[in-house]
mmCIF file of C-alpha atoms and ligand atoms in Angstrom:
data_model
loop_
_atom_site.group_PDB
_atom_site.id
_atom_site.type_symbol
_atom_site.label_atom_id
_atom_site.label_comp_id
_atom_site.label_asym_id
_atom_site.label_seq_id
_atom_site.Cartn_x
_atom_site.Cartn_y
_atom_site.Cartn_z
ATOM 1 C CA MET A 1 27.827 -17.814 4.073
ATOM 2 C CA GLU A 2 31.424 -16.734 5.636
ATOM 3 C CA PHE A 3 32.166 -13.239 4.826
ATOM 4 C CA PHE A 4 35.274 -13.762 2.985
ATOM 5 C CA GLU A 5 33.591 -16.363 0.695
ATOM 6 C CA VAL A 6 31.107 -13.659 0.084
ATOM 7 C CA VAL A 7 33.454 -10.705 -0.703
ATOM 8 C CA THR A 8 35.448 -13.142 -3.103
ATOM 9 C CA THR A 9 32.592 -14.868 -4.948
ATOM 10 C CA THR A 10 30.494 -11.544 -5.802
ATOM 11 C CA ARG A 11 30.530 -11.212 -9.437
ATOM 12 C CA ALA A 12 28.551 -9.192 -11.759
ATOM 13 C CA ILE A 13 25.519 -11.565 -12.481
ATOM 14 C CA ARG A 14 23.750 -10.703 -15.865
ATOM 15 C CA ARG A 15 21.395 -13.743 -15.962
ATOM 16 C CA TYR A 16 18.671 -14.328 -13.740
ATOM 17 C CA LEU A 17 16.026 -16.989 -13.242
ATOM 18 C CA PRO A 18 12.362 -15.779 -13.009
ATOM 19 C CA ASP A 19 12.048 -16.323 -9.484
ATOM 20 C CA PRO A 20 10.344 -13.584 -7.378
ATOM 21 C CA ILE A 21 12.428 -12.280 -4.380
ATOM 22 C CA PRO A 22 10.310 -12.648 -1.045
ATOM 23 C CA ASP A 23 9.827 -9.515 0.851
ATOM 24 C CA ALA A 24 11.582 -10.704 3.862
ATOM 25 C CA ASP A 25 14.825 -11.550 1.435
ATOM 26 C CA LEU A 26 14.314 -7.668 0.044
ATOM 27 C CA ALA A 27 14.118 -6.387 3.609
ATOM 28 C CA GLN A 28 17.176 -8.024 4.798
ATOM 29 C CA MET A 29 19.274 -6.948 1.746
ATOM 30 C CA PHE A 30 18.193 -3.318 2.202
ATOM 31 C CA PHE A 31 18.800 -3.391 5.855
ATOM 32 C CA ALA A 32 22.491 -4.093 5.247
ATOM 33 C CA ALA A 33 22.751 -1.812 2.281
ATOM 34 C CA THR A 34 21.411 1.180 4.332
ATOM 35 C CA ARG A 35 23.927 0.234 7.146
ATOM 36 C CA ALA A 36 26.828 1.632 4.959
ATOM 37 C CA PRO A 37 28.229 4.971 5.742
ATOM 38 C CA SER A 38 27.891 8.484 4.305
ATOM 39 C CA GLY A 39 29.608 11.580 4.631
ATOM 40 C CA SER A 40 28.442 13.219 7.889
ATOM 41 C CA ASN A 41 25.826 10.175 7.901
ATOM 42 C CA ARG A 42 23.411 12.499 5.935
ATOM 43 C CA GLN A 43 22.293 9.523 4.183
ATOM 44 C CA PRO A 44 21.554 11.134 0.783
ATOM 45 C CA LEU A 45 20.721 7.770 -0.588
ATOM 46 C CA ARG A 46 17.196 6.536 -1.519
ATOM 47 C CA PHE A 47 16.724 3.271 -3.085
ATOM 48 C CA VAL A 48 13.597 3.029 -5.572
ATOM 49 C CA VAL A 49 12.716 -0.735 -6.141
ATOM 50 C CA LEU A 50 10.589 -1.906 -9.213
ATOM 51 C CA ARG A 51 8.727 -5.037 -9.274
ATOM 52 C CA ASP A 52 5.435 -5.261 -11.165
ATOM 53 C CA GLY A 53 3.675 -2.111 -10.126
ATOM 54 C CA PRO A 54 2.316 0.224 -13.162
ATOM 55 C CA LYS A 55 5.473 2.633 -12.583
ATOM 56 C CA ALA A 56 7.846 -0.583 -12.424
ATOM 57 C CA LEU A 57 6.335 -1.776 -15.839
ATOM 58 C CA ALA A 58 6.550 1.611 -17.643
ATOM 59 C CA ALA A 59 10.166 1.649 -16.238
ATOM 60 C CA ARG A 60 11.390 -1.384 -16.908
ATOM 61 C CA LYS A 61 10.425 -0.659 -20.891
ATOM 62 C CA VAL A 62 12.200 2.255 -21.162
ATOM 63 C CA LEU A 63 15.467 0.550 -19.635
ATOM 64 C CA GLY A 64 15.073 -2.335 -21.965
ATOM 65 C CA ASP A 65 15.431 0.510 -24.684
ATOM 66 C CA SER A 66 18.129 2.328 -23.039
ATOM 67 C CA PHE A 67 20.251 -0.756 -22.361
ATOM 68 C CA ARG A 68 19.916 -2.387 -25.581
ATOM 69 C CA THR A 69 21.326 1.134 -27.295
ATOM 70 C CA MET A 70 24.276 1.621 -24.639
ATOM 71 C CA TRP A 71 25.123 -1.819 -25.360
ATOM 72 C CA SER A 72 25.029 -1.606 -28.838
ATOM 73 C CA ASP A 73 27.436 1.341 -28.830
ATOM 74 C CA LYS A 74 29.892 -0.384 -26.499
ATOM 75 C CA ARG A 75 29.826 -3.080 -28.859
ATOM 76 C CA ALA A 76 30.783 -1.246 -31.842
ATOM 77 C CA GLY A 77 33.126 1.489 -29.921
ATOM 78 C CA ASP A 78 35.128 -1.267 -28.073
ATOM 79 C CA ALA A 79 35.111 -3.695 -31.626
ATOM 80 C CA TYR A 80 33.546 -6.727 -29.571
ATOM 81 C CA ASP A 81 33.110 -8.072 -32.984
ATOM 82 C CA ARG A 82 36.520 -7.841 -34.291
ATOM 83 C CA GLY A 83 39.913 -9.116 -34.138
ATOM 84 C CA SER A 84 39.474 -11.975 -31.656
ATOM 85 C CA GLY A 85 35.844 -11.716 -31.191
ATOM 86 C CA GLU A 86 35.547 -12.954 -35.091
ATOM 87 C CA ASP A 87 36.359 -16.338 -33.028
ATOM 88 C CA PRO A 88 32.549 -17.523 -31.465
ATOM 89 C CA SER A 89 35.043 -19.180 -29.154
ATOM 90 C CA SER A 90 37.064 -16.260 -27.760
ATOM 91 C CA ARG A 91 36.599 -14.481 -24.559
ATOM 92 C CA LYS A 92 35.544 -11.270 -26.516
ATOM 93 C CA ALA A 93 32.763 -13.275 -28.411
ATOM 94 C CA ARG A 94 31.519 -14.907 -24.956
ATOM 95 C CA THR A 95 31.410 -11.732 -23.395
ATOM 96 C CA ALA A 96 29.588 -10.197 -26.023
ATOM 97 C CA ARG A 97 26.695 -13.078 -25.896
ATOM 98 C CA THR A 98 26.402 -12.561 -22.544
ATOM 99 C CA MET A 99 26.031 -8.693 -22.910
ATOM 100 C CA GLN A 100 23.301 -9.353 -25.520
ATOM 101 C CA HIS A 101 21.583 -11.537 -23.519
ATOM 102 C CA PHE A 102 21.630 -9.466 -20.262
ATOM 103 C CA VAL A 103 20.163 -6.146 -22.724
ATOM 104 C CA ASP A 104 17.568 -8.327 -24.328
ATOM 105 C CA HIS A 105 16.145 -9.640 -21.083
ATOM 106 C CA ILE A 106 16.891 -6.719 -18.608
ATOM 107 C CA ASP A 107 13.268 -5.685 -18.485
ATOM 108 C CA GLU A 108 12.663 -9.199 -17.238
ATOM 109 C CA ALA A 109 14.947 -9.251 -14.099
ATOM 110 C CA PRO A 110 12.772 -10.021 -11.024
ATOM 111 C CA VAL A 111 13.908 -6.887 -9.610
ATOM 112 C CA ILE A 112 15.556 -3.529 -10.473
ATOM 113 C CA VAL A 113 16.607 -1.221 -8.149
ATOM 114 C CA PHE A 114 17.376 2.475 -8.626
ATOM 115 C CA ALA A 115 20.220 3.854 -6.436
ATOM 116 C CA CYS A 116 19.351 7.775 -6.234
ATOM 117 C CA VAL A 117 20.988 10.559 -4.597
ATOM 118 C CA GLN A 118 19.635 13.522 -3.207
ATOM 119 C CA HIS A 119 22.129 16.170 -4.421
ATOM 120 C CA TRP A 120 23.435 18.752 -1.281
ATOM 121 C CA HIS A 121 26.951 19.455 -2.813
ATOM 122 C CA GLY A 122 26.635 20.609 -6.245
ATOM 123 C CA GLY A 123 27.603 17.352 -7.662
ATOM 124 C CA HIS A 124 30.746 16.851 -5.724
ATOM 125 C CA PHE A 125 32.171 13.400 -5.933
ATOM 126 C CA THR A 126 31.781 12.894 -2.155
ATOM 127 C CA GLU A 127 27.819 12.852 -3.338
ATOM 128 C CA GLY A 128 28.781 9.674 -4.942
ATOM 129 C CA ALA A 129 30.824 8.207 -2.532
ATOM 130 C CA SER A 130 27.998 8.632 -0.213
ATOM 131 C CA VAL A 131 25.925 6.471 -2.515
ATOM 132 C CA TYR A 132 28.198 3.474 -3.671
ATOM 133 C CA PRO A 133 29.162 2.110 -0.572
ATOM 134 C CA ALA A 134 25.429 1.185 0.142
ATOM 135 C CA CYS A 135 25.295 -0.435 -3.762
ATOM 136 C CA GLN A 136 28.069 -2.391 -2.683
ATOM 137 C CA ASN A 137 26.297 -3.539 0.550
ATOM 138 C CA LEU A 138 23.466 -4.597 -1.244
ATOM 139 C CA LEU A 139 25.394 -6.683 -3.797
ATOM 140 C CA LEU A 140 27.059 -8.354 -1.110
ATOM 141 C CA SER A 141 24.086 -8.960 0.770
ATOM 142 C CA ALA A 142 22.304 -10.262 -2.113
ATOM 143 C CA ARG A 143 25.200 -12.831 -2.781
ATOM 144 C CA ALA A 144 25.269 -13.875 1.027
ATOM 145 C CA LEU A 145 21.383 -14.977 0.331
ATOM 146 C CA GLY A 146 21.931 -16.440 -3.047
ATOM 147 C CA TYR A 147 20.959 -13.790 -5.243
ATOM 148 C CA GLY A 148 22.954 -12.129 -7.887
ATOM 149 C CA ALA A 149 23.334 -8.400 -9.331
ATOM 150 C CA VAL A 150 25.256 -6.251 -11.090
ATOM 151 C CA MET A 151 25.787 -2.585 -10.815
ATOM 152 C CA THR A 152 24.879 -0.572 -13.991
ATOM 153 C CA VAL A 153 24.725 2.719 -15.432
ATOM 154 C CA TRP A 154 22.772 2.327 -18.689
ATOM 155 C CA HIS A 155 20.112 4.371 -17.456
ATOM 156 C CA GLN A 156 21.740 7.552 -18.047
ATOM 157 C CA VAL A 157 20.284 8.369 -21.650
ATOM 158 C CA VAL A 158 16.679 7.705 -20.204
ATOM 159 C CA GLU A 159 17.279 9.157 -17.235
ATOM 160 C CA LYS A 160 14.657 12.079 -17.369
ATOM 161 C CA GLU A 161 12.056 9.981 -18.808
ATOM 162 C CA LEU A 162 12.600 7.492 -15.585
ATOM 163 C CA ALA A 163 12.431 10.063 -13.351
ATOM 164 C CA ASP A 164 9.027 11.370 -14.770
ATOM 165 C CA ILE A 165 7.952 7.559 -14.560
ATOM 166 C CA VAL A 166 8.496 6.966 -10.682
ATOM 167 C CA GLY A 167 8.355 10.706 -9.721
ATOM 168 C CA LEU A 168 11.820 11.897 -8.767
ATOM 169 C CA PRO A 169 11.820 15.160 -7.180
ATOM 170 C CA ASP A 170 14.331 17.862 -8.040
ATOM 171 C CA GLY A 171 17.626 17.749 -7.087
ATOM 172 C CA VAL A 172 17.740 13.509 -7.114
ATOM 173 C CA SER A 173 19.525 11.436 -9.723
ATOM 174 C CA ILE A 174 19.731 8.157 -10.272
ATOM 175 C CA ALA A 175 23.269 6.861 -9.569
ATOM 176 C CA ALA A 176 22.803 3.383 -10.245
ATOM 177 C CA THR A 177 20.613 0.644 -11.738
ATOM 178 C CA ILE A 178 20.908 -2.561 -10.211
ATOM 179 C CA PRO A 179 18.902 -5.892 -11.684
ATOM 180 C CA LEU A 180 18.594 -8.697 -8.691
ATOM 181 C CA GLY A 181 17.576 -12.170 -8.898
ATOM 182 C CA ARG A 182 18.417 -15.916 -8.614
ATOM 183 C CA PRO A 183 21.669 -16.359 -10.921
ATOM 184 C CA GLU A 184 21.291 -18.477 -13.920
ATOM 185 C CA GLY A 185 24.522 -20.409 -13.262
ATOM 186 C CA ARG A 186 27.411 -20.127 -10.418
ATOM 187 C CA HIS A 187 28.907 -16.909 -8.878
ATOM 188 C CA GLY A 188 32.722 -18.116 -9.433
ATOM 189 C CA PRO A 189 35.883 -16.572 -8.348
ATOM 190 C CA VAL A 190 36.156 -12.715 -8.485
ATOM 191 C CA ARG A 191 38.891 -12.309 -10.622
ATOM 192 C CA ARG A 192 41.329 -8.847 -10.078
ATOM 193 C CA LEU A 193 44.810 -7.655 -10.503
ATOM 194 C CA PRO A 194 47.580 -9.165 -8.248
ATOM 195 C CA LEU A 195 47.529 -7.483 -4.714
ATOM 196 C CA ASP A 196 51.218 -6.469 -5.073
ATOM 197 C CA GLN A 197 49.881 -4.154 -8.246
ATOM 198 C CA LEU A 198 46.869 -2.574 -6.390
ATOM 199 C CA VAL A 199 48.653 -2.159 -3.012
ATOM 200 C CA TYR A 200 51.617 -0.138 -2.103
ATOM 201 C CA GLU A 201 53.580 0.844 1.274
ATOM 202 C CA ASP A 202 54.597 4.193 2.358
ATOM 203 C CA GLY A 203 54.729 5.758 -1.708
ATOM 204 C CA TRP A 204 53.204 5.439 -4.765
ATOM 205 C CA SER A 205 54.510 2.018 -6.620
ATOM 206 C CA GLU A 206 56.608 1.094 -3.603
ATOM 207 C CA SER A 207 55.802 -2.690 -2.805
ATOM 208 C CA ALA A 208 54.409 -3.962 0.305
ATOM 209 C CA PRO A 209 56.221 -7.023 1.090
ATOM 210 C CA TRP A 210 53.037 -8.386 2.883
ATOM 211 C CA ALA A 211 50.796 -7.732 0.234
ATOM 212 C CA ILE A 212 50.448 -11.399 -0.882
ATOM 213 C CA ASP A 213 47.352 -13.078 -2.325
ATOM 214 C CA PRO A 214 46.014 -16.014 -0.486
ATOM 215 C CA GLU A 215 46.479 -19.471 -2.043
ATOM 216 C CA GLY A 216 44.151 -19.951 -4.994
ATOM 217 C CA ALA A 217 43.425 -16.432 -5.772
ATOM 218 C CA ARG A 218 42.259 -15.880 -9.444
ATOM 219 C CA PHE A 219 43.662 -13.008 -11.492
ATOM 220 C CA SER A 220 42.286 -10.873 -14.191
ATOM 221 C CA GLY A 221 44.438 -8.968 -16.977
ATOM 222 C CA GLY A 222 46.621 -11.570 -17.779
ATOM 223 C CA PRO A 223 49.166 -13.834 -15.651
ATOM 224 C CA PRO A 224 50.280 -12.214 -12.777
ATOM 225 C CA ARG A 225 53.670 -10.306 -12.960
ATOM 226 C CA GLY A 226 56.524 -12.149 -11.165
ATOM 227 C CA ARG A 227 54.500 -15.573 -10.719
HETATM 228 C C1 FMN B 301 30.778 2.101 -11.352
HETATM 229 C C2 FMN B 301 30.210 0.904 -12.006
HETATM 230 C C3 FMN B 301 29.405 1.019 -13.448
HETATM 231 C C4 FMN B 301 29.348 -0.245 -13.968
HETATM 232 N N1 FMN B 301 28.301 0.033 -15.163
HETATM 233 C C5 FMN B 301 28.107 -1.245 -15.830
HETATM 234 C C6 FMN B 301 27.034 -1.273 -17.094
HETATM 235 O O1 FMN B 301 26.679 -0.058 -17.391
HETATM 236 N N2 FMN B 301 26.433 -2.311 -17.193
HETATM 237 C C7 FMN B 301 26.960 -3.801 -16.929
HETATM 238 O O2 FMN B 301 26.856 -4.358 -17.879
HETATM 239 N N3 FMN B 301 28.004 -3.532 -16.067
HETATM 240 C C8 FMN B 301 28.336 -2.396 -15.533
HETATM 241 N N4 FMN B 301 29.366 -2.504 -14.178
HETATM 242 C C9 FMN B 301 29.683 -3.635 -13.884
HETATM 243 C C10 FMN B 301 31.301 -4.026 -14.325
HETATM 244 O O3 FMN B 301 31.435 -4.306 -15.590
HETATM 245 C C11 FMN B 301 31.942 -5.181 -13.627
HETATM 246 O O4 FMN B 301 31.641 -5.002 -12.025
HETATM 247 C C12 FMN B 301 33.092 -5.746 -13.702
HETATM 248 O O5 FMN B 301 33.552 -5.900 -14.893
HETATM 249 C C13 FMN B 301 33.891 -6.682 -12.688
HETATM 250 O O6 FMN B 301 33.149 -7.945 -12.682
HETATM 251 P P1 FMN B 301 33.161 -9.056 -12.033
HETATM 252 O O7 FMN B 301 32.815 -8.548 -10.349
HETATM 253 O O8 FMN B 301 32.680 -9.977 -12.300
HETATM 254 O O9 FMN B 301 34.798 -9.693 -12.136
HETATM 255 C C14 FMN B 301 29.679 -1.289 -13.692
HETATM 256 C C15 FMN B 301 30.454 -1.355 -12.464
HETATM 257 C C16 FMN B 301 30.573 -0.380 -11.683
HETATM 258 C C17 FMN B 301 31.278 -0.329 -10.067
#
C-alpha cells in the first residue's frame, strides 16, 4: 500500500477474524516496529507475542477478565447508556456495542502483543516516548499487510498477574497491550480534528496558512470550524 493511504486508514480495529497470522507476516511487522527511534538509541522496548502457548493461554484468560472490568467501569463512568445512548441507533450506543463485543472476545484475538519497557529513568516520560513510536510502527505495518490492531492499556489492573505469567523481570512493565488479526469489516478513514486546529505556526494558536486538510479528509468532533 502507498504510505499516505496506510497512515490515513490505520484505525483502531476491535473485531478480528479467527485466521492465524503467518510467521513471515509477524516477522515483517516486528521488523518494521523495531525500526522506530528511541532516546539515545537505547531500545528499551521488548515485545512479548502471545499466540497459543501455555503462558499465552493463561494470560489471555486474565486479560479477558481485566478488559471486561475496565470497559464496564468506563461504560458506567462515561454514561454510555444514558442520554443519547438510550437510543440504540445513536453513535454512543453503537460504540458501546463495539466495545462490548471487543472485551467479550479479546481473549480470542489471533495474536496479542505486550509492548514492554525496561525502565532506566525512574518512570520519566521519555521512557514511554521510547516505546510508543514502535507501537505505532506496529499498527501501521499491520495495516499495510491487511491486519487490524488497537493500542490498549486495559491490562493495567492485572499487570502484576500478567508479569508473573510471562515472567517479566523487575524493572520491566507493560506499556501497551495490542491485539492483532485480520479485521472483520473494513478499516475506513481516520477522522481527526481539522489541521488548522492542530497545527500552529510561530506561536500558540497562531494559524499556519498552509495547514489545509487535503480534499476528502474526514473529521472528528463535529463539523470543522469555518468550513
Ligand atoms: C495511549 C492509548 C491508549 C489507548 N487505550 C485504549 C484502551 O485501553 N482500550 C481501547 O479499546 N482503545 C484504546 N485506545 C485506542 C483509542 O481509543 C483509539 O486509538 C482512538 O479512539 C482513535 O481511534 P481511531 O484511530 O479508530 O480513529 C488507546 C489509544 C492510545 C493511543
